[in-house]
Amino acid sequence: MFAAFPLLALPVLVYNLVALTLTGGFSAVDAPARMAEALFTIRMASNIDWSVSLGDLLLAAALVVLFIELLKSTTSRGVAIINHALSMILFIICLVQFLLAPAFATSTYFLITVMVLLDVLAGFIVTIVAARRDIDFSGGDA
């Protein structure tokens, strides 16, 4: 049953937890500042400091999870349909949060929402293509 769980819910959950820790919760307007605040810096070979923020780490993790989700969508097991349905519900939740809650009106959350949408679209498209290949046209005189 774990295969049916949309893994992109994890970055969404982490963002929700961060939003809940803000003053004002989901109504907080300082979420962009929290996402952009540097967590640590890395000295690059060019002698420039690269500041890594919470939003950067969250987006990097979401990209890795999106890759795993795209790999999962290529399976044609029955559980994939449940995964697609749950991914669609997750996208609707993300879209509502992005549009209605001030703490979610950030570029970081927008890009996570786009990743969830891409997971939904890729899942449906891959399933349709796989189903078209599974159709047997034997018995015809073509």
Tab-separated table of N, CA and C in Angstrom:
chain	number	residue	atom	x	y	z
A	1	MET	N	0.821	-1.201	0.000
A	1	MET	CA	0.000	0.000	0.000
A	1	MET	C	0.860	1.257	0.000
A	2	PHE	N	2.121	1.115	0.437
A	2	PHE	CA	3.021	2.271	0.442
A	2	PHE	C	3.259	2.790	-0.969
A	3	ALA	N	3.177	1.924	-1.970
A	3	ALA	CA	3.394	2.340	-3.350
A	3	ALA	C	2.309	3.309	-3.819
A	4	ALA	N	1.142	3.276	-3.189
A	4	ALA	CA	0.049	4.169	-3.576
A	4	ALA	C	0.231	5.572	-2.998
A	5	PHE	N	1.080	5.721	-1.998
A	5	PHE	CA	1.277	7.012	-1.338
A	5	PHE	C	2.080	7.944	-2.237
A	6	PRO	N	1.550	9.142	-2.548
A	6	PRO	CA	2.330	10.087	-3.359
A	6	PRO	C	3.460	10.697	-2.524
A	7	LEU	N	4.688	10.399	-2.905
A	7	LEU	CA	5.841	10.849	-2.131
A	7	LEU	C	6.010	12.362	-2.122
A	8	LEU	N	5.427	13.056	-3.089
A	8	LEU	CA	5.524	14.513	-3.093
A	8	LEU	C	4.731	15.136	-1.945
A	9	ALA	N	3.970	14.315	-1.239
A	9	ALA	CA	3.298	14.813	-0.038
A	9	ALA	C	4.319	15.144	1.051
A	10	LEU	N	5.493	14.532	0.992
A	10	LEU	CA	6.518	14.789	2.012
A	10	LEU	C	7.035	16.231	1.972
A	11	PRO	N	7.462	16.770	0.797
A	11	PRO	CA	7.864	18.184	0.792
A	11	PRO	C	6.708	19.127	1.130
A	12	VAL	N	5.500	18.759	0.726
A	12	VAL	CA	4.329	19.578	1.071
A	12	VAL	C	4.126	19.560	2.579
A	13	LEU	N	4.277	18.406	3.200
A	13	LEU	CA	4.138	18.286	4.646
A	13	LEU	C	5.214	19.096	5.368
A	14	VAL	N	6.448	19.032	4.888
A	14	VAL	CA	7.530	19.809	5.504
A	14	VAL	C	7.225	21.306	5.404
A	15	TYR	N	6.755	21.752	4.242
A	15	TYR	CA	6.414	23.166	4.093
A	15	TYR	C	5.289	23.542	5.058
A	16	ASN	N	4.283	22.668	5.180
A	16	ASN	CA	3.186	22.934	6.108
A	16	ASN	C	3.689	23.043	7.543
A	17	LEU	N	4.629	22.179	7.928
A	17	LEU	CA	5.188	22.245	9.276
A	17	LEU	C	5.952	23.549	9.496
A	18	VAL	N	6.699	23.977	8.476
A	18	VAL	CA	7.419	25.255	8.574
A	18	VAL	C	6.413	26.400	8.683
A	19	ALA	N	5.347	26.344	7.896
A	19	ALA	CA	4.335	27.408	7.933
A	19	ALA	C	3.637	27.459	9.295
A	20	LEU	N	3.436	26.305	9.916
A	20	LEU	CA	2.793	26.289	11.225
A	20	LEU	C	3.679	26.888	12.313
A	21	THR	N	5.008	26.849	12.115
A	21	THR	CA	5.907	27.417	13.124
A	21	THR	C	6.029	28.929	12.996
A	22	LEU	N	5.522	29.502	11.931
A	22	LEU	CA	5.567	30.947	11.765
A	22	LEU	C	4.558	31.612	12.688
A	23	THR	N	4.837	32.838	13.079
A	23	THR	CA	3.884	33.594	13.875
A	23	THR	C	2.655	33.863	13.026
A	24	GLY	N	1.521	33.406	13.471
A	24	GLY	CA	0.288	33.572	12.707
A	24	GLY	C	-0.085	32.329	11.927
A	25	GLY	N	0.760	31.312	11.935
A	25	GLY	CA	0.447	30.051	11.243
A	25	GLY	C	0.260	30.225	9.755
A	26	PHE	N	-0.819	29.662	9.226
A	26	PHE	CA	-1.058	29.710	7.783
A	26	PHE	C	-1.362	31.126	7.297
A	27	SER	N	-1.701	32.028	8.214
A	27	SER	CA	-1.986	33.414	7.833
A	27	SER	C	-0.742	34.290	7.858
A	28	ALA	N	0.397	33.726	8.180
A	28	ALA	CA	1.636	34.496	8.305
A	28	ALA	C	2.055	35.060	6.954
A	29	VAL	N	2.570	36.264	6.987
A	29	VAL	CA	3.050	36.902	5.765
A	29	VAL	C	4.570	36.910	5.678
A	30	ASP	N	5.248	36.376	6.697
A	30	ASP	CA	6.713	36.362	6.685
A	30	ASP	C	7.289	35.045	6.166
A	31	ALA	N	6.471	34.228	5.510
A	31	ALA	CA	6.953	32.959	4.955
A	31	ALA	C	8.030	33.156	3.887
A	32	PRO	N	7.899	34.153	2.979
A	32	PRO	CA	8.978	34.334	2.003
A	32	PRO	C	10.328	34.629	2.655
A	33	ALA	N	10.311	35.393	3.728
A	33	ALA	CA	11.567	35.698	4.426
A	33	ALA	C	12.137	34.445	5.071
A	34	ARG	N	11.281	33.598	5.651
A	34	ARG	CA	11.749	32.358	6.287
A	34	ARG	C	12.341	31.416	5.243
A	35	MET	N	11.714	31.339	4.079
A	35	MET	CA	12.207	30.440	3.032
A	35	MET	C	13.516	30.943	2.416
A	36	ALA	N	13.712	32.249	2.406
A	36	ALA	CA	14.901	32.826	1.772
A	36	ALA	C	16.071	33.008	2.736
A	37	GLU	N	15.835	32.855	4.021
A	37	GLU	CA	16.906	33.078	4.994
A	37	GLU	C	17.943	31.958	4.894
A	38	ALA	N	19.205	32.361	4.852
A	38	ALA	CA	20.303	31.411	4.646
A	38	ALA	C	20.477	30.497	5.856
A	39	LEU	N	20.555	29.211	5.591
A	39	LEU	CA	20.807	28.235	6.648
A	39	LEU	C	22.296	28.019	6.850
A	40	PHE	N	23.007	27.950	5.739
A	40	PHE	CA	24.460	27.789	5.791
A	40	PHE	C	25.044	28.272	4.480
A	41	THR	N	26.368	28.481	4.485
A	41	THR	CA	27.055	28.897	3.257
A	41	THR	C	28.158	27.895	2.943
A	42	ILE	N	28.411	27.770	1.669
A	42	ILE	CA	29.467	26.877	1.193
A	42	ILE	C	30.435	27.709	0.371
A	43	ARG	N	31.725	27.590	0.683
A	43	ARG	CA	32.750	28.303	-0.078
A	43	ARG	C	32.999	27.542	-1.372
A	44	MET	N	32.763	28.189	-2.495
A	44	MET	CA	32.922	27.557	-3.800
A	44	MET	C	34.380	27.661	-4.261
A	45	ALA	N	34.730	26.921	-5.283
A	45	ALA	CA	36.092	26.954	-5.825
A	45	ALA	C	36.436	28.327	-6.380
A	46	SER	N	35.431	29.103	-6.732
A	46	SER	CA	35.653	30.452	-7.270
A	46	SER	C	35.805	31.498	-6.166
A	47	ASN	N	35.939	31.036	-4.914
A	47	ASN	CA	36.069	31.910	-3.747
A	47	ASN	C	34.826	32.761	-3.485
A	48	ILE	N	33.695	32.293	-3.935
A	48	ILE	CA	32.420	32.956	-3.681
A	48	ILE	C	31.631	32.093	-2.699
A	49	ASP	N	30.951	32.737	-1.780
A	49	ASP	CA	30.120	31.996	-0.836
A	49	ASP	C	28.740	31.754	-1.447
A	50	TRP	N	28.310	30.494	-1.403
A	50	TRP	CA	26.979	30.124	-1.875
A	50	TRP	C	26.093	29.940	-0.647
A	51	SER	N	25.094	30.792	-0.502
A	51	SER	CA	24.170	30.713	0.622
A	51	SER	C	23.026	29.771	0.264
A	52	VAL	N	22.819	28.778	1.094
A	52	VAL	CA	21.755	27.799	0.877
A	52	VAL	C	20.639	28.082	1.878
A	53	SER	N	19.441	28.276	1.347
A	53	SER	CA	18.294	28.593	2.194
A	53	SER	C	17.414	27.364	2.394
A	54	LEU	N	16.451	27.496	3.291
A	54	LEU	CA	15.497	26.424	3.528
A	54	LEU	C	14.686	26.141	2.269
A	55	GLY	N	14.312	27.188	1.560
A	55	GLY	CA	13.573	27.011	0.304
A	55	GLY	C	14.381	26.246	-0.731
A	56	ASP	N	15.685	26.536	-0.802
A	56	ASP	CA	16.559	25.806	-1.735
A	56	ASP	C	16.610	24.320	-1.405
A	57	LEU	N	16.781	24.008	-0.118
A	57	LEU	CA	16.847	22.605	0.303
A	57	LEU	C	15.525	21.890	0.049
A	58	LEU	N	14.430	22.579	0.305
A	58	LEU	CA	13.117	21.988	0.091
A	58	LEU	C	12.868	21.707	-1.383
A	59	LEU	N	13.272	22.639	-2.241
A	59	LEU	CA	13.107	22.430	-3.682
A	59	LEU	C	14.007	21.315	-4.197
A	60	ALA	N	15.223	21.236	-3.694
A	60	ALA	CA	16.123	20.157	-4.116
A	60	ALA	C	15.562	18.796	-3.703
A	61	ALA	N	15.048	18.715	-2.491
A	61	ALA	CA	14.454	17.454	-2.031
A	61	ALA	C	13.209	17.117	-2.850
A	62	ALA	N	12.406	18.122	-3.170
A	62	ALA	CA	11.196	17.886	-3.958
A	62	ALA	C	11.540	17.417	-5.372
A	63	LEU	N	12.634	17.913	-5.938
A	63	LEU	CA	13.057	17.450	-7.264
A	63	LEU	C	13.476	15.986	-7.240
A	64	VAL	N	14.173	15.588	-6.188
A	64	VAL	CA	14.562	14.178	-6.049
A	64	VAL	C	13.317	13.302	-5.903
A	65	VAL	N	12.377	13.752	-5.100
A	65	VAL	CA	11.137	13.003	-4.912
A	65	VAL	C	10.333	12.960	-6.207
A	66	LEU	N	10.322	14.059	-6.972
A	66	LEU	CA	9.622	14.064	-8.262
A	66	LEU	C	10.219	13.025	-9.199
A	67	PHE	N	11.534	12.898	-9.208
A	67	PHE	CA	12.180	11.886	-10.044
A	67	PHE	C	11.718	10.486	-9.646
A	68	ILE	N	11.669	10.226	-8.347
A	68	ILE	CA	11.212	8.911	-7.866
A	68	ILE	C	9.751	8.686	-8.252
A	69	GLU	N	8.934	9.725	-8.123
A	69	GLU	CA	7.518	9.607	-8.504
A	69	GLU	C	7.366	9.321	-9.998
A	70	LEU	N	8.185	9.944	-10.816
A	70	LEU	CA	8.112	9.692	-12.259
A	70	LEU	C	8.501	8.252	-12.568
A	71	LEU	N	9.476	7.733	-11.844
A	71	LEU	CA	9.839	6.329	-12.025
A	71	LEU	C	8.703	5.415	-11.575
A	72	LYS	N	8.042	5.766	-10.474
A	72	LYS	CA	6.916	4.969	-9.987
A	72	LYS	C	5.756	4.974	-10.970
A	73	SER	N	5.583	6.062	-11.702
A	73	SER	CA	4.433	6.160	-12.610
A	73	SER	C	4.566	5.248	-13.822
A	74	THR	N	5.745	4.708	-14.053
A	74	THR	CA	5.927	3.831	-15.211
A	74	THR	C	5.447	2.413	-14.949
A	75	THR	N	5.132	2.098	-13.705
A	75	THR	CA	4.623	0.761	-13.420
A	75	THR	C	3.151	0.698	-13.812
A	76	SER	N	2.713	-0.452	-14.242
A	76	SER	CA	1.328	-0.590	-14.678
A	76	SER	C	0.510	-1.426	-13.705
A	77	ARG	N	0.930	-1.449	-12.459
A	77	ARG	CA	0.175	-2.180	-11.454
A	77	ARG	C	-1.103	-1.427	-11.115
A	78	GLY	N	-2.054	-2.135	-10.530
A	78	GLY	CA	-3.332	-1.525	-10.158
A	78	GLY	C	-3.183	-0.432	-9.121
A	79	VAL	N	-2.144	-0.513	-8.299
A	79	VAL	CA	-1.934	0.484	-7.259
A	79	VAL	C	-1.555	1.845	-7.863
A	80	ALA	N	-1.106	1.847	-9.107
A	80	ALA	CA	-0.730	3.108	-9.764
A	80	ALA	C	-1.943	4.022	-9.928
A	81	ILE	N	-3.121	3.454	-10.158
A	81	ILE	CA	-4.335	4.264	-10.303
A	81	ILE	C	-4.650	4.967	-8.991
A	82	ILE	N	-4.486	4.266	-7.878
A	82	ILE	CA	-4.711	4.885	-6.565
A	82	ILE	C	-3.695	5.992	-6.340
A	83	ASN	N	-2.442	5.754	-6.740
A	83	ASN	CA	-1.399	6.772	-6.615
A	83	ASN	C	-1.760	8.011	-7.424
A	84	HIS	N	-2.275	7.827	-8.638
A	84	HIS	CA	-2.655	8.974	-9.479
A	84	HIS	C	-3.796	9.760	-8.831
A	85	ALA	N	-4.767	9.045	-8.277
A	85	ALA	CA	-5.893	9.719	-7.628
A	85	ALA	C	-5.434	10.504	-6.400
A	86	LEU	N	-4.575	9.902	-5.595
A	86	LEU	CA	-4.061	10.600	-4.413
A	86	LEU	C	-3.185	11.788	-4.801
A	87	SER	N	-2.443	11.651	-5.894
A	87	SER	CA	-1.627	12.771	-6.387
A	87	SER	C	-2.514	13.918	-6.851
A	88	MET	N	-3.643	13.596	-7.469
A	88	MET	CA	-4.582	14.640	-7.897
A	88	MET	C	-5.174	15.353	-6.680
A	89	ILE	N	-5.524	14.608	-5.649
A	89	ILE	CA	-6.032	15.226	-4.417
A	89	ILE	C	-4.954	16.117	-3.794
A	90	LEU	N	-3.711	15.640	-3.782
A	90	LEU	CA	-2.606	16.442	-3.256
A	90	LEU	C	-2.437	17.729	-4.057
A	91	PHE	N	-2.567	17.653	-5.379
A	91	PHE	CA	-2.457	18.864	-6.192
A	91	PHE	C	-3.565	19.857	-5.849
A	92	ILE	N	-4.773	19.372	-5.671
A	92	ILE	CA	-5.892	20.265	-5.328
A	92	ILE	C	-5.627	20.943	-3.985
A	93	ILE	N	-5.126	20.177	-3.024
A	93	ILE	CA	-4.790	20.755	-1.710
A	93	ILE	C	-3.708	21.819	-1.859
A	94	CYS	N	-2.668	21.512	-2.638
A	94	CYS	CA	-1.578	22.478	-2.846
A	94	CYS	C	-2.090	23.744	-3.514
A	95	LEU	N	-2.927	23.584	-4.521
A	95	LEU	CA	-3.455	24.746	-5.242
A	95	LEU	C	-4.311	25.620	-4.331
A	96	VAL	N	-5.161	25.007	-3.523
A	96	VAL	CA	-6.002	25.767	-2.593
A	96	VAL	C	-5.136	26.500	-1.575
A	97	GLN	N	-4.131	25.819	-1.027
A	97	GLN	CA	-3.247	26.483	-0.068
A	97	GLN	C	-2.506	27.638	-0.715
A	98	PHE	N	-2.011	27.427	-1.930
A	98	PHE	CA	-1.259	28.480	-2.617
A	98	PHE	C	-2.144	29.704	-2.869
A	99	LEU	N	-3.380	29.470	-3.265
A	99	LEU	CA	-4.263	30.573	-3.619
A	99	LEU	C	-4.889	31.271	-2.409
A	100	LEU	N	-5.112	30.556	-1.307
A	100	LEU	CA	-5.892	31.118	-0.212
A	100	LEU	C	-5.119	31.423	1.069
A	101	ALA	N	-4.006	30.758	1.316
A	101	ALA	CA	-3.275	30.971	2.571
A	101	ALA	C	-2.040	31.835	2.322
A	102	PRO	N	-1.926	32.968	3.011
A	102	PRO	CA	-0.793	33.871	2.784
A	102	PRO	C	0.581	33.221	3.001
A	103	ALA	N	0.699	32.278	3.927
A	103	ALA	CA	1.991	31.646	4.193
A	103	ALA	C	2.450	30.757	3.040
A	104	PHE	N	1.546	30.442	2.123
A	104	PHE	CA	1.870	29.559	1.006
A	104	PHE	C	2.049	30.322	-0.307
A	105	ALA	N	1.941	31.618	-0.271
A	105	ALA	CA	2.097	32.444	-1.470
A	105	ALA	C	3.573	32.790	-1.670
A	106	THR	N	4.395	31.747	-1.837
A	106	THR	CA	5.825	31.934	-2.055
A	106	THR	C	6.235	31.221	-3.336
A	107	SER	N	7.360	31.613	-3.871
A	107	SER	CA	7.880	30.947	-5.066
A	107	SER	C	8.231	29.497	-4.771
A	108	THR	N	8.727	29.234	-3.579
A	108	THR	CA	9.073	27.864	-3.202
A	108	THR	C	7.840	26.970	-3.257
A	109	TYR	N	6.755	27.409	-2.644
A	109	TYR	CA	5.547	26.579	-2.630
A	109	TYR	C	4.919	26.491	-4.025
A	110	PHE	N	5.009	27.571	-4.784
A	110	PHE	CA	4.509	27.523	-6.163
A	110	PHE	C	5.241	26.455	-6.966
A	111	LEU	N	6.563	26.402	-6.843
A	111	LEU	CA	7.331	25.398	-7.590
A	111	LEU	C	7.038	23.979	-7.102
A	112	ILE	N	6.805	23.814	-5.807
A	112	ILE	CA	6.403	22.497	-5.304
A	112	ILE	C	5.045	22.114	-5.882
A	113	THR	N	4.127	23.072	-5.959
A	113	THR	CA	2.809	22.819	-6.550
A	113	THR	C	2.940	22.437	-8.014
A	114	VAL	N	3.830	23.093	-8.739
A	114	VAL	CA	4.058	22.744	-10.147
A	114	VAL	C	4.622	21.318	-10.249
A	115	MET	N	5.495	20.941	-9.335
A	115	MET	CA	6.040	19.578	-9.341
A	115	MET	C	4.937	18.548	-9.103
A	116	VAL	N	4.016	18.861	-8.197
A	116	VAL	CA	2.895	17.950	-7.947
A	116	VAL	C	2.028	17.853	-9.198
A	117	LEU	N	1.793	18.981	-9.867
A	117	LEU	CA	1.020	18.963	-11.120
A	117	LEU	C	1.727	18.121	-12.182
A	118	LEU	N	3.029	18.270	-12.309
A	118	LEU	CA	3.776	17.472	-13.284
A	118	LEU	C	3.698	15.985	-12.953
A	119	ASP	N	3.704	15.656	-11.670
A	119	ASP	CA	3.549	14.254	-11.265
A	119	ASP	C	2.183	13.724	-11.694
A	120	VAL	N	1.137	14.527	-11.485
A	120	VAL	CA	-0.214	14.121	-11.881
A	120	VAL	C	-0.282	13.911	-13.393
A	121	LEU	N	0.201	14.883	-14.145
A	121	LEU	CA	0.143	14.790	-15.607
A	121	LEU	C	0.971	13.623	-16.131
A	122	ALA	N	2.179	13.473	-15.611
A	122	ALA	CA	3.042	12.382	-16.073
A	122	ALA	C	2.430	11.031	-15.734
A	123	GLY	N	1.854	10.922	-14.556
A	123	GLY	CA	1.234	9.664	-14.170
A	123	GLY	C	0.101	9.272	-15.090
A	124	PHE	N	-0.778	10.225	-15.389
A	124	PHE	CA	-1.896	9.924	-16.279
A	124	PHE	C	-1.426	9.635	-17.697
A	125	ILE	N	-0.483	10.425	-18.188
A	125	ILE	CA	-0.002	10.231	-19.562
A	125	ILE	C	0.707	8.889	-19.708
A	126	VAL	N	1.569	8.553	-18.750
A	126	VAL	CA	2.287	7.285	-18.822
A	126	VAL	C	1.303	6.121	-18.739
A	127	THR	N	0.300	6.232	-17.885
A	127	THR	CA	-0.694	5.165	-17.760
A	127	THR	C	-1.485	4.994	-19.047
A	128	ILE	N	-1.862	6.096	-19.671
A	128	ILE	CA	-2.618	6.024	-20.934
A	128	ILE	C	-1.770	5.404	-22.033
A	129	VAL	N	-0.514	5.824	-22.139
A	129	VAL	CA	0.373	5.268	-23.169
A	129	VAL	C	0.593	3.777	-22.928
A	130	ALA	N	0.801	3.401	-21.675
A	130	ALA	CA	1.003	1.982	-21.366
A	130	ALA	C	-0.255	1.170	-21.659
A	131	ALA	N	-1.424	1.737	-21.374
A	131	ALA	CA	-2.676	1.028	-21.640
A	131	ALA	C	-2.899	0.869	-23.143
A	132	ARG	N	-2.524	1.870	-23.914
A	132	ARG	CA	-2.683	1.761	-25.378
A	132	ARG	C	-1.791	0.670	-25.932
A	133	ARG	N	-0.610	0.496	-25.336
A	133	ARG	CA	0.289	-0.558	-25.795
A	133	ARG	C	-0.198	-1.948	-25.390
A	134	ASP	N	-0.955	-1.997	-24.285
A	134	ASP	CA	-1.435	-3.275	-23.788
A	134	ASP	C	-2.639	-3.801	-24.573
A	135	ILE	N	-3.289	-2.930	-25.343
A	135	ILE	CA	-4.447	-3.357	-26.109
A	135	ILE	C	-3.997	-4.304	-27.199
A	136	ASP	N	-4.676	-5.422	-27.295
A	136	ASP	CA	-4.323	-6.436	-28.283
A	136	ASP	C	-5.210	-6.265	-29.501
A	137	PHE	N	-4.585	-6.039	-30.634
A	137	PHE	CA	-5.336	-5.858	-31.868
A	137	PHE	C	-5.284	-7.123	-32.745
A	138	SER	N	-5.023	-8.262	-32.151
A	138	SER	CA	-4.957	-9.493	-32.934
A	138	SER	C	-6.347	-9.893	-33.410
A	139	GLY	N	-6.373	-10.607	-34.474
A	139	GLY	CA	-7.640	-11.030	-35.045
A	139	GLY	C	-8.118	-10.120	-36.151
A	140	GLY	N	-7.440	-8.987	-36.329
A	140	GLY	CA	-7.829	-8.078	-37.403
A	140	GLY	C	-7.064	-8.421	-38.667
A	141	ASP	N	-7.564	-7.967	-39.818
A	141	ASP	CA	-6.918	-8.251	-41.098
A	141	ASP	C	-6.065	-7.089	-41.559
A	142	ALA	N	-5.574	-6.289	-40.657
A	142	ALA	CA	-4.831	-5.101	-41.052
A	142	ALA	C	-3.460	-5.405	-41.518
